[in-house]
Coordinates of C-alpha atoms in Angstrom, one line a residue:
Chain G
M112 CA 77.2 86.9 73.9
K113 CA 80.3 85.3 75.0
S114 CA 78.5 83.6 78.0
E115 CA 76.0 82.1 75.5
N116 CA 78.5 80.7 73.2
A117 CA 80.3 79.2 76.4
T118 CA 77.0 77.5 77.5
T119 CA 76.3 75.7 74.3
R120 CA 79.9 74.7 73.9
V121 CA 79.8 72.9 77.2
K122 CA 81.6 69.5 76.7
Y123 CA 78.7 66.8 76.8
K124 CA 79.8 64.0 79.0
L125 CA 78.7 60.3 78.3
T126 CA 76.7 59.0 81.2
G127 CA 76.1 55.4 82.1
C128 CA 72.7 55.4 80.5
D129 CA 74.5 56.6 77.4
L130 CA 77.1 53.8 77.4
V131 CA 74.3 51.1 77.6
F132 CA 72.2 52.7 75.1
Y133 CA 75.2 52.9 72.7
G134 CA 76.1 49.3 73.6
I135 CA 72.5 48.1 73.0
S136 CA 72.3 49.9 69.8
A137 CA 75.8 48.7 68.5
L138 CA 74.5 45.3 69.0
V139 CA 71.2 45.6 67.2
I140 CA 72.8 47.3 64.2
G141 CA 75.5 44.7 64.4
I142 CA 72.9 41.8 64.4
L143 CA 71.1 43.1 61.5
T144 CA 74.0 43.9 59.5
L145 CA 75.8 40.5 60.1
T146 CA 72.6 38.6 59.1
V147 CA 72.5 40.3 55.9
L148 CA 76.4 39.9 55.2
Y149 CA 76.1 36.4 56.5
I150 CA 73.8 35.1 53.9
I151 CA 75.7 37.0 51.2
V152 CA 79.0 35.5 52.2
Y153 CA 77.6 32.2 52.7
I154 CA 76.1 32.0 49.0
L155 CA 79.6 33.3 47.8
S156 CA 81.3 30.5 49.8
A157 CA 79.0 27.9 48.7
S158 CA 79.6 29.0 44.9
F159 CA 83.2 28.6 45.4
S160 CA 83.3 25.2 47.2
S161 CA 83.6 21.7 45.6
P162 CA 80.4 19.8 44.9
A163 CA 81.0 17.2 47.3
A164 CA 81.6 19.3 50.2
L165 CA 78.4 21.3 49.7
A166 CA 76.2 18.3 49.1
A167 CA 77.7 16.9 52.5
G168 CA 76.6 19.9 54.2
K169 CA 80.2 21.1 55.2
V170 CA 80.0 24.7 54.0
V171 CA 79.0 27.2 56.8
L172 CA 80.9 30.2 56.4
W173 CA 84.0 29.9 54.2
P174 CA 84.5 28.0 51.1
V175 CA 85.5 24.2 51.6
D176 CA 87.9 22.6 48.9
F177 CA 88.0 25.8 47.1
S178 CA 86.9 25.2 43.5
V179 CA 85.4 27.2 40.5
D180 CA 83.6 24.2 38.9
G181 CA 80.3 25.6 39.5
Y182 CA 81.1 28.6 37.5
K183 CA 82.7 26.4 34.9
A184 CA 79.4 24.8 34.5
V185 CA 77.5 28.0 34.6
F186 CA 79.6 29.5 31.7
N187 CA 79.1 26.1 29.9
Y188 CA 75.2 26.4 30.2
S189 CA 74.3 28.0 26.7
K190 CA 71.0 29.1 28.3
V191 CA 72.9 31.5 30.7
W192 CA 74.4 33.2 27.7
I193 CA 71.4 33.4 25.9
G194 CA 69.6 34.8 29.0
Y195 CA 72.3 37.4 29.6
R196 CA 72.3 38.5 26.0
N197 CA 68.6 39.1 26.0
T198 CA 68.7 40.7 29.5
I199 CA 71.3 43.3 28.3
F200 CA 69.3 44.0 25.2
Y201 CA 66.0 44.3 27.2
V202 CA 67.7 46.5 29.8
I203 CA 69.2 48.9 27.3
A204 CA 66.2 49.2 24.9
G205 CA 63.7 49.1 27.5
T206 CA 65.5 51.9 29.6
V207 CA 65.9 54.0 26.5
I208 CA 62.1 53.9 25.9
N209 CA 61.2 54.3 29.6
V210 CA 63.5 57.5 30.1
S211 CA 62.7 59.2 27.1
M212 CA 58.6 58.6 27.7
T213 CA 59.1 59.8 31.2
L214 CA 61.0 63.0 30.4
L215 CA 58.6 63.7 27.5
C216 CA 55.6 63.5 29.8
A217 CA 57.2 65.2 33.0
Y218 CA 58.5 68.1 31.1
P219 CA 54.9 69.4 30.1
M220 CA 53.3 68.0 33.4
A221 CA 55.7 70.2 35.3
Q222 CA 54.3 73.4 33.8
K223 CA 52.0 74.9 36.4
D224 CA 50.0 77.1 33.8
L225 CA 49.6 74.3 31.0
Y226 CA 45.9 74.5 29.8
G227 CA 44.3 71.2 30.8
G228 CA 47.3 70.1 32.8
K229 CA 45.3 69.1 35.8
V230 CA 43.0 66.9 33.8
I231 CA 45.9 65.3 31.9
M232 CA 47.6 64.6 35.4
A233 CA 44.4 63.0 36.7
Y234 CA 44.3 60.8 33.4
F235 CA 47.6 59.6 34.4
T236 CA 47.5 59.1 38.0
F237 CA 44.2 57.3 38.0
T238 CA 46.1 54.3 36.3
M239 CA 48.3 54.2 39.7
I240 CA 45.2 53.3 41.8
F241 CA 43.1 51.3 39.2
S242 CA 44.0 48.6 36.7
G243 CA 42.5 46.0 34.3
G244 CA 44.5 43.4 35.8
M245 CA 46.3 40.4 34.5
I246 CA 43.7 38.8 32.2
P247 CA 42.4 41.9 30.3
T248 CA 46.1 43.0 29.7
Y249 CA 46.8 39.4 28.5
I250 CA 44.2 39.6 26.1
L251 CA 45.1 43.0 25.0
I252 CA 48.8 41.8 24.2
K253 CA 47.3 39.0 22.3
K254 CA 45.1 41.1 20.2
L255 CA 47.9 43.8 19.5
G256 CA 49.9 40.9 18.1
I257 CA 52.9 41.3 20.0
M258 CA 52.5 38.1 22.1
N259 CA 55.7 36.1 22.0
T260 CA 57.8 39.1 20.6
I261 CA 60.5 41.3 22.4
W262 CA 57.8 44.2 22.2
S263 CA 55.7 42.3 24.9
L264 CA 58.5 43.1 27.2
L265 CA 59.3 46.6 26.1
L266 CA 56.0 48.2 25.6
P267 CA 53.4 47.3 28.3
G268 CA 55.9 49.0 30.9
A269 CA 57.0 51.8 28.8
M270 CA 56.5 54.5 31.4
T271 CA 56.1 54.2 35.1
I272 CA 53.7 56.9 36.3
Y273 CA 55.4 57.0 39.7
N274 CA 58.7 57.8 38.2
M275 CA 57.1 60.3 36.0
I276 CA 55.8 62.1 39.0
I277 CA 59.1 62.2 40.6
A278 CA 60.9 63.4 37.5
R279 CA 57.9 66.1 37.3
T280 CA 58.8 67.2 41.0
F281 CA 62.5 67.6 40.2
I282 CA 61.8 69.8 37.2
Q283 CA 59.4 71.9 39.1
T284 CA 61.9 72.5 42.1
N285 CA 65.2 72.7 40.2
I286 CA 64.2 74.6 37.2
P287 CA 62.8 78.0 38.0
G288 CA 59.9 79.5 36.0
E289 CA 61.8 82.7 35.6
L290 CA 64.4 81.0 33.6
K291 CA 61.6 79.8 31.0
D292 CA 60.3 83.3 31.0
A293 CA 63.5 84.7 30.1
A294 CA 64.2 82.1 27.7
R295 CA 60.7 82.9 26.0
I296 CA 61.6 86.6 25.7
D297 CA 64.7 85.7 23.8
G298 CA 62.6 83.7 21.4
C299 CA 63.3 80.1 22.6
D300 CA 60.3 77.9 22.0
D301 CA 59.3 74.8 24.3
F302 CA 61.4 72.4 22.1
H303 CA 64.6 74.2 22.3
F304 CA 64.2 74.9 26.0
F305 CA 63.5 71.4 26.8
F306 CA 66.5 70.3 24.8
E307 CA 68.8 72.9 25.7
V308 CA 67.9 73.9 29.2
V309 CA 65.9 71.3 30.8
L310 CA 67.7 68.1 29.8
P311 CA 71.2 69.5 30.9
L312 CA 70.0 70.6 34.2
S313 CA 68.2 67.3 34.9
K314 CA 71.3 65.2 34.8
A315 CA 70.6 64.1 38.4
I316 CA 67.0 62.9 37.8
I317 CA 68.1 61.3 34.5
A318 CA 70.5 59.1 36.3
V319 CA 68.1 58.2 39.0
L320 CA 65.5 57.3 36.2
I321 CA 68.2 55.1 34.3
L322 CA 69.1 53.3 37.4
W323 CA 65.8 52.6 38.5
Y324 CA 64.3 51.5 35.1
A325 CA 67.7 49.5 34.3
V326 CA 67.4 47.3 37.8
G327 CA 63.5 47.1 37.0
H328 CA 64.3 45.4 33.6
W329 CA 67.3 43.3 34.8
N330 CA 65.2 41.8 37.6
S331 CA 61.8 41.4 36.0
Y332 CA 60.4 38.1 34.9
M333 CA 56.6 38.6 35.2
D334 CA 56.0 39.9 31.4
A335 CA 58.3 37.3 30.1
F336 CA 56.6 34.6 32.3
L337 CA 53.2 35.5 30.8
Y338 CA 53.9 36.9 27.2
L339 CA 56.8 34.7 26.0
R340 CA 57.0 31.1 24.9
N341 CA 60.2 31.4 23.0
N342 CA 63.7 29.9 24.5
N343 CA 65.6 32.5 22.3
L344 CA 63.7 35.5 23.6
Y345 CA 63.7 34.4 27.4
P346 CA 65.7 37.0 29.7
L347 CA 68.0 35.5 32.3
Q348 CA 65.4 35.7 35.1
I349 CA 63.2 32.9 33.3
F350 CA 66.2 30.7 33.3
L351 CA 66.9 31.4 36.7
K352 CA 63.4 30.7 37.6
D353 CA 63.7 27.4 36.0
V354 CA 66.9 26.3 37.6
L355 CA 66.5 27.9 41.0
V356 CA 62.9 27.4 41.7
S357 CA 61.4 24.7 39.4
G358 CA 64.8 22.8 39.6
E359 CA 64.7 22.0 35.9
F360 CA 67.6 21.9 33.8
S361 CA 68.7 19.6 30.9
A362 CA 72.2 18.3 30.3
E363 CA 71.6 19.0 26.7
D364 CA 72.1 22.6 27.2
M365 CA 75.6 22.0 28.2
M366 CA 78.0 23.0 25.5
D367 CA 80.7 20.8 26.8
P368 CA 79.8 16.8 27.1
E369 CA 82.2 16.3 29.9
T370 CA 80.7 18.8 32.1
A371 CA 77.2 17.2 31.1
I372 CA 78.1 14.2 33.1
A373 CA 79.7 15.9 35.9
L374 CA 76.7 18.0 36.1
Q375 CA 74.5 15.4 37.9
N376 CA 76.7 15.7 40.9
M377 CA 76.7 19.6 40.5
K378 CA 73.3 20.7 40.5
L379 CA 73.4 22.2 43.9
L380 CA 76.6 24.1 43.2
L381 CA 75.4 25.2 40.0
K382 CA 72.6 27.0 41.7
Y383 CA 74.7 28.8 44.0
S384 CA 77.0 29.9 41.2
L385 CA 74.1 31.0 39.2
I386 CA 72.7 33.2 42.0
V387 CA 76.2 34.8 42.2
V388 CA 76.5 35.3 38.5
S389 CA 73.2 36.8 38.2
V390 CA 73.5 39.2 41.2
V391 CA 77.1 40.3 40.8
P392 CA 76.6 43.1 38.0
L393 CA 74.2 44.9 40.2
F394 CA 76.2 44.5 43.2
F395 CA 79.3 45.5 41.6
F396 CA 77.9 48.9 40.2
Y397 CA 75.8 49.7 43.5
P398 CA 78.5 51.4 45.3
F399 CA 79.2 53.8 42.6
V400 CA 75.6 54.8 42.1
Q401 CA 74.2 54.4 45.8
K402 CA 73.8 58.2 46.2
Y403 CA 71.6 58.4 43.0
F404 CA 69.3 55.8 44.4
V405 CA 69.1 57.5 47.8
K406 CA 68.6 60.8 46.0
G407 CA 65.7 59.3 44.0
V408 CA 64.0 58.0 47.3
T409 CA 64.4 61.4 48.9
I410 CA 62.9 63.3 45.8
G411 CA 60.0 60.9 45.8
S412 CA 59.3 61.6 49.5
V413 CA 58.8 65.2 48.9
K414 CA 55.6 64.2 46.9
G415 CA 55.7 60.4 47.2
Chain Y
M253 CA 22.9 83.9 31.2
R254 CA 24.7 86.2 29.0
T255 CA 27.9 85.9 31.0
Y256 CA 27.7 82.4 31.1
K257 CA 27.6 82.2 27.2
G258 CA 30.3 84.9 27.3
N259 CA 32.6 82.6 29.5
K260 CA 32.1 79.6 27.3
A261 CA 33.0 81.6 24.3
V262 CA 36.1 82.9 26.2
K263 CA 37.1 79.3 27.2
K264 CA 36.8 78.0 23.7
R265 CA 38.9 81.0 22.5
R266 CA 41.4 80.4 25.1
F267 CA 41.7 76.8 24.4
G268 CA 42.6 77.5 20.8
A269 CA 45.0 80.2 21.6
E270 CA 46.6 77.9 24.3
L271 CA 47.0 75.1 21.9
K272 CA 48.6 77.4 19.3
R273 CA 51.0 79.1 21.7
H274 CA 52.0 75.7 23.5
W275 CA 51.4 73.1 20.7
Q276 CA 55.1 71.8 21.3
M277 CA 54.1 70.9 24.9
Y278 CA 51.0 69.0 23.8
L279 CA 53.1 67.4 21.1
F280 CA 55.4 66.1 23.9
L281 CA 52.3 64.4 25.8
L282 CA 51.0 62.9 22.8
L283 CA 53.2 59.5 22.9
P284 CA 52.6 59.2 26.6
V285 CA 49.1 59.8 26.5
I286 CA 48.7 57.4 23.6
Y287 CA 50.6 54.7 25.6
V288 CA 48.3 55.1 28.8
F289 CA 45.5 54.9 26.7
I290 CA 46.4 51.5 25.0
F291 CA 48.1 49.8 27.8
K292 CA 46.2 51.1 31.0
Y293 CA 42.8 52.2 29.8
L294 CA 42.0 49.5 27.2
P295 CA 42.6 46.8 29.8
M296 CA 40.1 48.7 32.1
A297 CA 37.6 48.5 29.1
G298 CA 38.3 44.9 29.0
L299 CA 37.1 44.3 32.2
V300 CA 33.7 44.0 30.6
I301 CA 34.5 40.3 30.1
A302 CA 33.8 39.8 33.8
F303 CA 30.2 40.4 33.0
E304 CA 30.2 37.9 29.9
D305 CA 30.8 34.3 29.3
Y306 CA 34.0 35.1 27.2
K307 CA 35.3 32.8 24.7
A308 CA 38.3 33.5 22.5
R309 CA 36.1 32.4 19.3
T310 CA 33.5 34.8 20.0
G311 CA 35.6 37.7 21.4
I312 CA 34.7 40.5 23.5
F313 CA 31.8 41.9 21.5
G314 CA 30.3 38.6 20.6
S315 CA 30.2 36.6 24.0
P316 CA 26.9 36.4 25.7
W317 CA 26.2 38.7 28.6
V318 CA 25.9 36.8 32.0
G319 CA 25.6 39.9 34.6
F320 CA 27.2 39.2 38.0
K321 CA 27.4 35.3 37.6
W322 CA 31.1 35.1 37.9
F323 CA 31.2 37.3 40.9
I324 CA 28.5 35.3 42.5
K325 CA 30.3 32.0 41.7
F326 CA 33.5 33.4 43.3
F327 CA 31.8 34.5 46.5
E328 CA 30.1 31.5 46.9
S329 CA 33.0 29.1 46.3
Y330 CA 35.1 27.7 49.2
Q331 CA 38.2 29.6 47.6
F332 CA 36.7 33.0 48.3
R333 CA 37.2 32.9 51.9
R334 CA 40.5 31.0 51.7
V335 CA 42.2 33.5 49.3
L336 CA 40.7 36.6 51.2
V337 CA 42.0 35.3 54.5
N338 CA 45.5 34.3 53.2
T339 CA 45.8 37.8 51.5
L340 CA 45.1 39.7 54.7
L341 CA 46.8 37.5 56.9
I342 CA 50.1 37.7 54.9
S343 CA 49.5 41.5 54.7
F344 CA 48.9 42.3 58.4
Y345 CA 51.7 39.8 59.2
G346 CA 53.9 41.7 56.9
I347 CA 53.2 45.2 58.3
L348 CA 53.2 44.1 62.0
A349 CA 56.5 42.4 61.7
G350 CA 58.0 44.4 59.0
F351 CA 57.0 48.1 59.5
P352 CA 59.0 48.9 62.7
F353 CA 62.3 47.5 61.4
P354 CA 63.5 50.2 59.1
I355 CA 62.5 52.8 61.6
I356 CA 64.5 51.2 64.4
F357 CA 67.5 50.7 62.4
A358 CA 67.3 54.4 60.9
L359 CA 67.1 55.6 64.5
L360 CA 69.8 53.7 65.8
A361 CA 72.1 54.1 62.8
N362 CA 71.5 57.9 63.1
C363 CA 73.3 57.7 66.5
M364 CA 76.4 56.3 64.9
P365 CA 79.2 58.8 64.3
D366 CA 79.5 60.0 60.6
G367 CA 82.1 58.1 58.8
K368 CA 83.2 55.1 56.7
V369 CA 81.8 52.4 59.1
K370 CA 78.2 54.0 59.1
K371 CA 78.3 54.4 55.2
T372 CA 79.6 50.8 54.7
I373 CA 76.7 49.5 57.1
Q374 CA 73.9 51.4 55.3
G375 CA 75.4 50.2 51.9
I376 CA 75.5 46.6 53.1
V377 CA 71.9 46.5 54.2
T378 CA 70.5 48.2 51.3
L379 CA 72.1 45.5 48.9
P380 CA 69.5 42.7 49.1
H381 CA 66.9 45.1 47.8
F382 CA 68.4 44.8 44.4
I383 CA 68.2 40.9 44.4
S384 CA 65.5 39.9 41.9
T385 CA 62.3 38.0 43.1
T386 CA 63.4 34.9 41.3
V387 CA 66.7 34.7 42.8
M388 CA 65.4 35.8 46.4
V389 CA 63.1 32.6 46.2
G390 CA 66.0 30.5 44.9
I391 CA 68.0 31.7 48.1
I392 CA 65.1 30.7 50.4
L393 CA 64.7 27.3 48.7
Q394 CA 68.4 26.6 49.0
I395 CA 68.8 27.9 52.6
F396 CA 65.9 26.2 53.8
N397 CA 66.6 22.9 52.1
I398 CA 66.4 20.2 54.9
N399 CA 69.1 18.3 53.7
T400 CA 71.8 20.7 52.0
G401 CA 70.6 24.1 53.1
L402 CA 72.0 26.0 56.1
Y403 CA 68.7 25.5 58.0
G404 CA 69.1 21.6 57.5
I405 CA 72.8 21.6 58.4
I406 CA 72.1 23.7 61.6
A407 CA 69.0 21.7 62.5
Q408 CA 70.9 18.4 62.3
A409 CA 73.7 19.7 64.0
I410 CA 71.5 20.7 66.9
T411 CA 68.8 17.7 67.1
G412 CA 70.8 15.2 65.3
H413 CA 68.2 14.2 62.9
T414 CA 66.7 16.0 59.6
P415 CA 64.1 18.7 60.4
N416 CA 60.4 18.9 59.1
N417 CA 60.2 20.2 55.5
I418 CA 59.6 23.8 56.4
L419 CA 59.3 24.7 52.6
G420 CA 56.1 22.6 52.4
D421 CA 54.6 23.6 55.7
P422 CA 51.5 25.7 55.4
S423 CA 52.0 27.1 58.9
A424 CA 55.6 28.3 58.2
F425 CA 54.9 29.8 54.7
R426 CA 53.7 33.3 56.1
S427 CA 56.6 33.6 58.2
L428 CA 59.2 32.5 55.5
Y429 CA 57.5 35.1 53.1
V430 CA 57.4 37.7 55.6
W431 CA 61.0 37.6 57.2
S432 CA 62.7 37.0 53.9
G433 CA 61.0 40.1 52.8
I434 CA 62.2 42.0 55.9
W435 CA 65.7 40.5 55.5
Q436 CA 65.8 41.9 51.8
N437 CA 64.0 45.4 52.5
F438 CA 64.7 46.8 55.9
G439 CA 67.7 48.7 54.7
W440 CA 66.4 50.1 51.7
D441 CA 63.2 51.1 53.6
S442 CA 65.0 52.7 56.2
I443 CA 66.6 55.4 53.7
I444 CA 63.4 57.6 53.6
Y445 CA 63.6 57.7 57.6
T446 CA 67.4 58.4 57.4
A447 CA 66.7 61.2 55.1
A448 CA 63.9 62.5 57.5
L449 CA 66.1 62.5 60.5
A450 CA 68.6 64.4 58.6
G451 CA 66.3 67.3 59.1
V452 CA 66.3 67.3 63.0
D453 CA 67.4 70.5 64.3
P454 CA 70.7 70.2 66.2
T455 CA 69.7 72.9 68.7
Y456 CA 66.9 70.3 70.0
H457 CA 69.5 68.2 70.9
E458 CA 71.7 70.6 72.6
A459 CA 68.7 71.8 74.5
A460 CA 67.9 68.5 75.6
Q461 CA 71.5 67.7 76.6
L462 CA 71.6 70.9 78.7
D463 CA 68.5 69.5 80.5
G464 CA 70.3 66.4 81.1
A465 CA 68.5 64.2 78.6
N466 CA 70.6 61.0 77.8
R467 CA 70.9 59.7 74.3
F468 CA 68.2 57.2 74.5
Q469 CA 65.8 60.0 75.7
R470 CA 66.8 62.0 73.1
V471 CA 65.9 59.5 70.4
I472 CA 62.6 59.1 72.1
H473 CA 61.9 62.8 72.7
V474 CA 63.7 64.6 69.7
D475 CA 64.5 62.3 66.8
F476 CA 61.2 60.0 66.7
P477 CA 58.8 62.9 66.9
T478 CA 60.8 64.5 64.1
I479 CA 60.2 61.5 61.7
L480 CA 56.8 60.7 63.3
P481 CA 54.8 62.5 60.3
T482 CA 56.8 60.3 57.8
V483 CA 56.1 57.2 59.9
V484 CA 52.5 57.9 60.1
I485 CA 52.3 58.6 56.3
M486 CA 54.3 55.5 55.3
L487 CA 51.8 53.5 57.6
I488 CA 48.8 54.8 56.2
L489 CA 50.1 54.2 52.5
R490 CA 51.1 50.7 53.6
M491 CA 47.6 50.1 54.9
G492 CA 46.2 51.1 51.4
Q493 CA 48.2 48.3 50.1
V494 CA 46.8 45.4 52.2
M495 CA 45.0 43.7 49.5
S496 CA 47.5 44.3 46.7
I497 CA 50.4 41.6 47.7
G498 CA 52.5 41.3 44.7
F499 CA 51.9 38.2 42.5
E500 CA 55.7 37.1 41.8
K501 CA 57.1 36.2 45.2
I502 CA 54.1 34.2 46.4
Y503 CA 53.7 32.3 43.1
L504 CA 57.3 31.3 43.1
M505 CA 57.2 30.2 46.8
Q506 CA 54.0 28.2 46.2
N507 CA 54.3 24.4 46.3
P508 CA 51.3 21.9 46.3
L509 CA 52.1 21.2 50.0
N510 CA 51.8 25.0 51.3
L511 CA 48.9 26.0 48.7
E512 CA 46.5 26.1 51.8
A513 CA 48.3 29.1 53.1
S514 CA 49.8 30.5 50.0
Q515 CA 47.0 30.7 47.6
I516 CA 46.3 34.7 47.5
I517 CA 43.7 36.5 45.3
S518 CA 46.3 37.3 42.6
T519 CA 47.8 33.9 42.4
Y520 CA 44.4 32.5 42.1
V521 CA 43.4 34.8 39.5
Y522 CA 46.3 33.4 37.5
E523 CA 45.5 29.7 38.5
V524 CA 42.1 30.2 37.1
G525 CA 42.8 32.2 34.1
L526 CA 46.2 31.3 32.7
S527 CA 47.9 28.5 34.4
G528 CA 46.2 25.8 32.2
N529 CA 45.6 23.9 35.1
G530 CA 42.0 22.5 34.3
V531 CA 39.9 24.9 32.2
S532 CA 40.9 28.3 31.9
N533 CA 38.1 30.6 32.7
F534 CA 39.0 34.2 31.6
S535 CA 35.7 35.7 32.8
L536 CA 35.8 34.2 36.2
A537 CA 39.5 35.2 36.6
T538 CA 38.9 38.8 35.4
A539 CA 35.9 39.0 37.8
I540 CA 38.1 37.9 40.8
G541 CA 40.8 40.3 39.7
M542 CA 38.2 43.0 39.3
F543 CA 36.9 42.5 42.8
N544 CA 40.3 42.9 44.1
S545 CA 41.1 46.1 42.2
I546 CA 38.1 47.8 43.4
I547 CA 38.6 47.0 47.0
N548 CA 42.4 48.3 46.3
L549 CA 40.8 51.6 44.9
L550 CA 38.4 52.1 47.8
L551 CA 41.3 51.4 50.2
I552 CA 43.8 53.8 48.5
V553 CA 41.3 56.4 48.1
T554 CA 40.2 56.3 51.9
V555 CA 43.7 56.2 53.1
N556 CA 44.7 59.0 51.0
K557 CA 41.7 61.1 52.3
I558 CA 43.2 60.2 56.0
A559 CA 46.9 60.9 55.1
N560 CA 45.5 64.4 53.9
K561 CA 44.0 65.1 57.1
V562 CA 46.9 63.9 59.1
G563 CA 49.8 65.2 57.3
E564 CA 48.9 67.5 54.5
T565 CA 50.8 65.1 52.4
S566 CA 49.0 63.3 49.6
L567 CA 49.6 60.6 47.1
W568 CA 48.5 63.0 44.2

């Protein structure tokens, strides 16, 4: 017994081969990480430089002629405020709908003995592998009369089947069937069991769902692009698309006339500042919630 | 015969009893079932317009039936070959170039000692995943601007003159699309392999060390075989998606100059049906979309069968 312990505890010595391997692997990881980091730092630096330095191509790593003019312009741009306001609304309202629907659906689907459960599950999963596509959905939105309303962004994606399956897997693995049997004997019905036992025990998966759906709403532009025609309803991503991709933006939307004149020279700077302003909320929260995202992926991989 | 009848009666009674006992469960399901019916199944029924000469005025029920006219029209048009080839080329390029990155990163990061450095690196590389498509394309357009972008600055510093417009170059489109995608997602995609690597039995490493294996040999002979099932499943699933490249990023990266390489099936559906360039033809666009959906369906079913055989893991 003693000798066995001794052999497994033998101190492992690094060989030359190991050192070469660690060297190369540090290099590869270093290059990959730096490529990601460099682009992020570059965008940040560009956004804090002066319009002239940026247009002359002087910014390579750190800000040149530090200025916050870009941010002044961004916050002066009325569409950004409208977009932010609308996006925050869509994120909150959409996520509330998404998470409620997903849990409502996942709980019954997690019951292995539910009569007809398999058929209903097939009814849901089939929509993951086949869809009517862009045009029929467009016609449907039109026929339902929700075109150009907030509902065209909230309802079509009210639940993601993939997320429902993840929630279902979580409930199946974390809430033992014996618990339900015991509750049933005590006279607890499905309704009470869901609200008093399942929900409190599902905090981790609820966090995952909230984050995934919220990020999805924050970043989505497709539905708004197809179904909305009203400036006052546009989420931030539509304005970002107009400014960053189509290169459109009008001086009339600046709330302060002085900035409107200066704007002509700042188009470029404004783009970088806008990128930062739109991404910062996500990047800021990410470190705090990283573990939930990772958890979601690992739950998903169990039955992905 | 009698038992059959008996079974049916029992079944019927059983359903009634189940419904009574678990009515709350079915009540929970009511809203999701209605939602899926309206927003997923009704559009499928709407596919019928692919076989009609659909006009908004006459509607789905009043438009004349034309059979496979639109499918034939699509197959015979010069666009068919182009969008199909573009879709497949972008897909396979993406898989060939992009698939190994997350695996290599996960394997190498796994060799790092646990601690703050490793955590920070893993945090940094997952960040770009959360950048929206619009902003990502915005970043690509800024960075690769030939006058003011990093690409332009560096090329001018090296060669002394302004480089070719890479953003309008059809031959560069695929590379821009694929490599920006790798930049954005390799870190996020590595999470699943990192999770699989956590399951490596440390005694295997100890045994390999005793046998004189160096770290590289242990990566190849201990770590990699452990995550191989995950790798195979991910690859198979990825193959199931070769015909379903997302519309969003491609559409935003398109410009008249690179259209030759950047027009794919989903963007062509939009072009024909909704863009308002020329006459919108809902029926033709729906037929093209339906062609794509059916191929996707076949691919996913096939791929899932293979995945079932290989790894006893399946999509559903």
